[in-house]
C-alpha positions as a printed NumPy array, in Angstrom:
array([[ -0.078,   0.024,  -0.046],
       [  1.238,   3.538,  -0.714],
       [  0.806,   6.106,   2.137],
       [  1.267,   9.819,   0.924],
       [  3.217,  12.067,   3.319],
       [  6.321,  14.183,   3.666],
       [  9.827,  13.06 ,   4.094],
       [ 12.513,  15.384,   5.668],
       [ 16.179,  14.58 ,   4.83 ],
       [ 19.333,  16.484,   5.599],
       [ 22.086,  17.18 ,   3.335],
       [ 25.795,  16.804,   4.045],
       [ 25.873,  20.54 ,   4.605],
       [ 23.008,  20.217,   7.201],
       [ 20.372,  21.765,   5.05 ],
       [ 16.865,  20.425,   5.592],
       [ 14.823,  19.198,   2.594],
       [ 11.093,  18.763,   3.019],
       [  9.372,  16.768,   0.154],
       [  6.278,  14.955,  -0.43 ],
       [  6.572,  11.281,  -0.994],
       [  4.307,   8.289,  -1.14 ],
       [  6.28 ,   5.139,  -0.034],
       [  5.135,   1.549,  -0.265],
       [  4.579,   0.483,   3.428],
       [  3.854,  -2.587,   5.085],
       [  0.64 ,  -2.479,   7.433],
       [  2.814,  -2.702,  10.635],
       [  4.563,   0.346,   9.563],
       [  8.104,  -1.237,  10.021],
       [  9.408,  -0.83 ,   6.536],
       [  9.101,   1.745,   3.977],
       [  9.924,   1.417,   0.2  ],
       [ 10.849,   4.999,  -0.882],
       [ 11.003,   5.747,  -4.495],
       [ 12.386,   9.146,  -5.124],
       [ 13.411,  10.367,  -8.456],
       [ 17.275,  10.094,  -9.054],
       [ 17.16 ,  13.781,  -9.743],
       [ 15.657,  14.768,  -6.483],
       [ 17.174,  16.308,  -3.356],
       [ 15.735,  13.614,  -1.183],
       [ 17.568,  10.922,  -3.234],
       [ 20.769,  12.886,  -3.143],
       [ 20.564,  13.269,   0.6  ],
       [ 19.501,   9.724,   1.381],
       [ 22.362,   8.198,  -0.757],
       [ 24.925,  10.417,   1.314],
       [ 23.002,  10.273,   4.922],
       [ 20.903,   7.275,   4.64 ],
       [ 18.214,   8.157,   7.243],
       [ 15.337,  10.572,   7.417],
       [ 11.865,  11.11 ,   8.765],
       [  8.518,  10.197,   7.042],
       [  5.657,  12.211,   8.304],
       [  1.72 ,  11.405,   8.162],
       [  0.231,  14.826,   7.682],
       [ -3.044,  16.288,   6.814],
       [ -1.915,  19.839,   5.969],
       [ -2.546,  19.677,   2.001],
       [ -1.267,  23.216,   1.71 ],
       [  2.008,  22.233,   3.028],
       [  2.263,  19.115,   1.   ],
       [  1.319,  21.247,  -2.293],
       [  3.967,  23.913,  -1.454],
       [  6.608,  21.266,  -1.08 ],
       [  5.614,  19.384,  -4.007],
       [  6.255,  22.283,  -6.365],
       [  9.084,  23.933,  -4.557],
       [  7.101,  26.849,  -3.346],
       [  8.096,  26.385,   0.362],
       [  9.314,  29.828,   1.035],
       [  9.899,  29.259,   4.775],
       [ 10.493,  25.752,   6.381],
       [  7.741,  24.742,   8.709],
       [  8.467,  24.277,  12.472],
       [ 10.567,  21.234,  13.416],
       [ 12.362,  19.576,  16.243],
       [ 15.266,  17.063,  16.015],
       [ 14.621,  13.52 ,  15.57 ],
       [ 15.338,  11.099,  18.434],
       [ 17.126,   8.19 ,  16.693],
       [ 18.299,   9.425,  13.412],
       [ 20.001,  12.561,  11.968],
       [ 16.907,  14.438,  10.973],
       [ 14.04 ,  16.631,  11.815],
       [ 10.365,  16.128,  12.699],
       [  7.631,  18.419,  11.339],
       [  5.932,  20.061,  14.486],
       [  2.41 ,  19.901,  12.76 ],
       [  2.607,  16.188,  11.681],
       [  0.003,  13.732,  12.947],
       [  2.653,  11.143,  13.571],
       [  6.268,  10.429,  12.333],
       [  8.429,   7.57 ,  11.521],
       [ 12.26 ,   7.828,  11.7  ],
       [ 13.902,   5.509,   9.377],
       [ 17.501,   4.011,   8.273],
       [ 17.977,   2.946,   4.71 ],
       [ 18.986,  -0.648,   4.616],
       [ 19.339,  -1.134,   0.824],
       [ 19.257,   0.898,  -2.345],
       [ 18.845,  -0.507,  -5.81 ],
       [ 19.339,   2.641,  -8.065],
       [ 19.376,   0.883, -11.553],
       [ 16.188,   2.519, -12.638],
       [ 15.095,   6.105, -12.877],
       [ 13.027,   5.845,  -9.679],
       [ 15.543,   4.001,  -7.186],
       [ 14.118,   1.546,  -4.513],
       [ 15.309,   2.511,  -1.095],
       [ 14.188,  -0.096,   1.452],
       [ 14.045,   1.638,   4.964],
       [ 13.566,   0.094,   8.305],
       [ 11.61 ,   2.29 ,  10.731],
       [ 13.746,   2.605,  14.001],
       [ 11.421,   5.007,  15.891],
       [  7.868,   6.463,  15.599],
       [  6.093,   9.363,  17.358],
       [  2.594,  10.783,  17.461],
       [  1.845,  14.45 ,  17.962],
       [ -1.91 ,  14.724,  17.476],
       [ -4.956,  13.154,  15.85 ],
       [ -5.362,  12.904,  12.013],
       [ -8.086,  15.479,  10.745],
       [-10.09 ,  12.738,   9.047],
       [-11.338,  12.066,   5.371],
       [-12.197,  14.871,   3.333],
       [-12.572,  14.631,  -0.405],
       [-10.972,  18.034,  -0.98 ],
       [ -7.874,  16.91 ,   0.848],
       [ -7.576,  13.898,  -1.281],
       [ -8.108,  15.933,  -4.475],
       [ -5.305,  18.203,  -3.398],
       [ -3.068,  15.203,  -2.949],
       [ -3.887,  13.921,  -6.418],
       [ -3.353,  17.319,  -8.056],
       [  0.08 ,  17.778,  -6.237],
       [  1.12 ,  14.325,  -7.8  ],
       [ -0.094,  15.509, -11.146],
       [  1.776,  18.84 , -10.696],
       [  5.061,  16.882, -10.148],
       [  4.414,  15.097, -13.391],
       [  3.888,  17.881, -15.863],
       [  7.088,  16.901, -17.709],
       [  6.023,  13.222, -17.969],
       [  2.234,  13.233, -18.755],
       [  0.325,  14.526, -21.811],
       [ -1.052,  18.145, -21.35 ],
       [ -4.622,  17.036, -22.197],
       [ -4.559,  14.406, -19.602],
       [ -3.296,  16.674, -16.925],
       [ -5.962,  19.336, -17.641],
       [ -8.796,  16.663, -17.809],
       [ -7.698,  15.273, -14.501],
       [ -7.47 ,  18.733, -12.849],
       [-10.963,  19.638, -14.162],
       [-12.311,  16.465, -12.329],
       [-10.386,  17.061,  -9.188],
       [-11.632,  20.509,  -8.99 ],
       [-15.364,  19.331,  -8.341],
       [-14.685,  17.918,  -4.902],
       [-12.626,  20.853,  -4.009],
       [-15.514,  23.079,  -4.616],
       [-18.004,  20.873,  -2.954],
       [-15.967,  20.124,   0.312],
       [-12.876,  22.399,   0.63 ],
       [-11.883,  24.632,   3.466],
       [ -9.644,  27.879,   2.868],
       [ -6.494,  25.916,   2.946],
       [ -7.617,  23.303,   0.596],
       [ -8.77 ,  25.86 ,  -1.796],
       [ -5.424,  27.888,  -1.586],
       [ -3.41 ,  24.57 ,  -1.994],
       [ -5.638,  23.532,  -5.118],
       [ -5.463,  27.121,  -6.707],
       [ -1.636,  27.226,  -6.24 ],
       [ -1.161,  23.725,  -7.824],
       [ -3.472,  24.822, -10.725],
       [ -1.754,  28.024, -11.409],
       [  1.833,  25.976, -11.349],
       [  0.375,  23.346, -13.903],
       [ -0.958,  26.165, -16.224],
       [  2.449,  27.88 , -15.986],
       [  4.547,  24.798, -16.525],
       [  2.684,  22.767, -19.03 ],
       [  4.541,  22.505, -22.316],
       [  2.759,  24.282, -25.347],
       [  0.538,  22.094, -27.437]])
């Protein structure tokens, strides 16, 4: 199963990277299969410093901003307990992990990580169709260079319906941000 969330990793220079990621997880939450793109900062950081923190979050505006590189200010964090890394203060829960193996023969390497510590900060908000639509829109936004323009625009139009019907202010802002990003970055027809 894939669980969408946010990974924080640390560069060799100590810079914190915040990136959305959907690792394949086991139901016991003891193993993560992270599949970052080879060109991503997350991949570069984890290759050099093979540990990080995966966060279960319900703040889709944070996820959207991180997905398209529009995170002007890092969110509040505190040091992880068992790895060199940082925990998002507003996460619902977090999983500190260490990479055990890396198969990087493909464009999207498979990094198998063992969870070494978990923590919980607060309850998950709950299911909301707009939040799910924003997560899907964020995934689409990160794929503007991979998918056909017409497919992306069609999917965005479909995702806009649950946002209009069920969104709060943060979900609307996140969806609008992603929509503008996609329109600015789609290749011409």
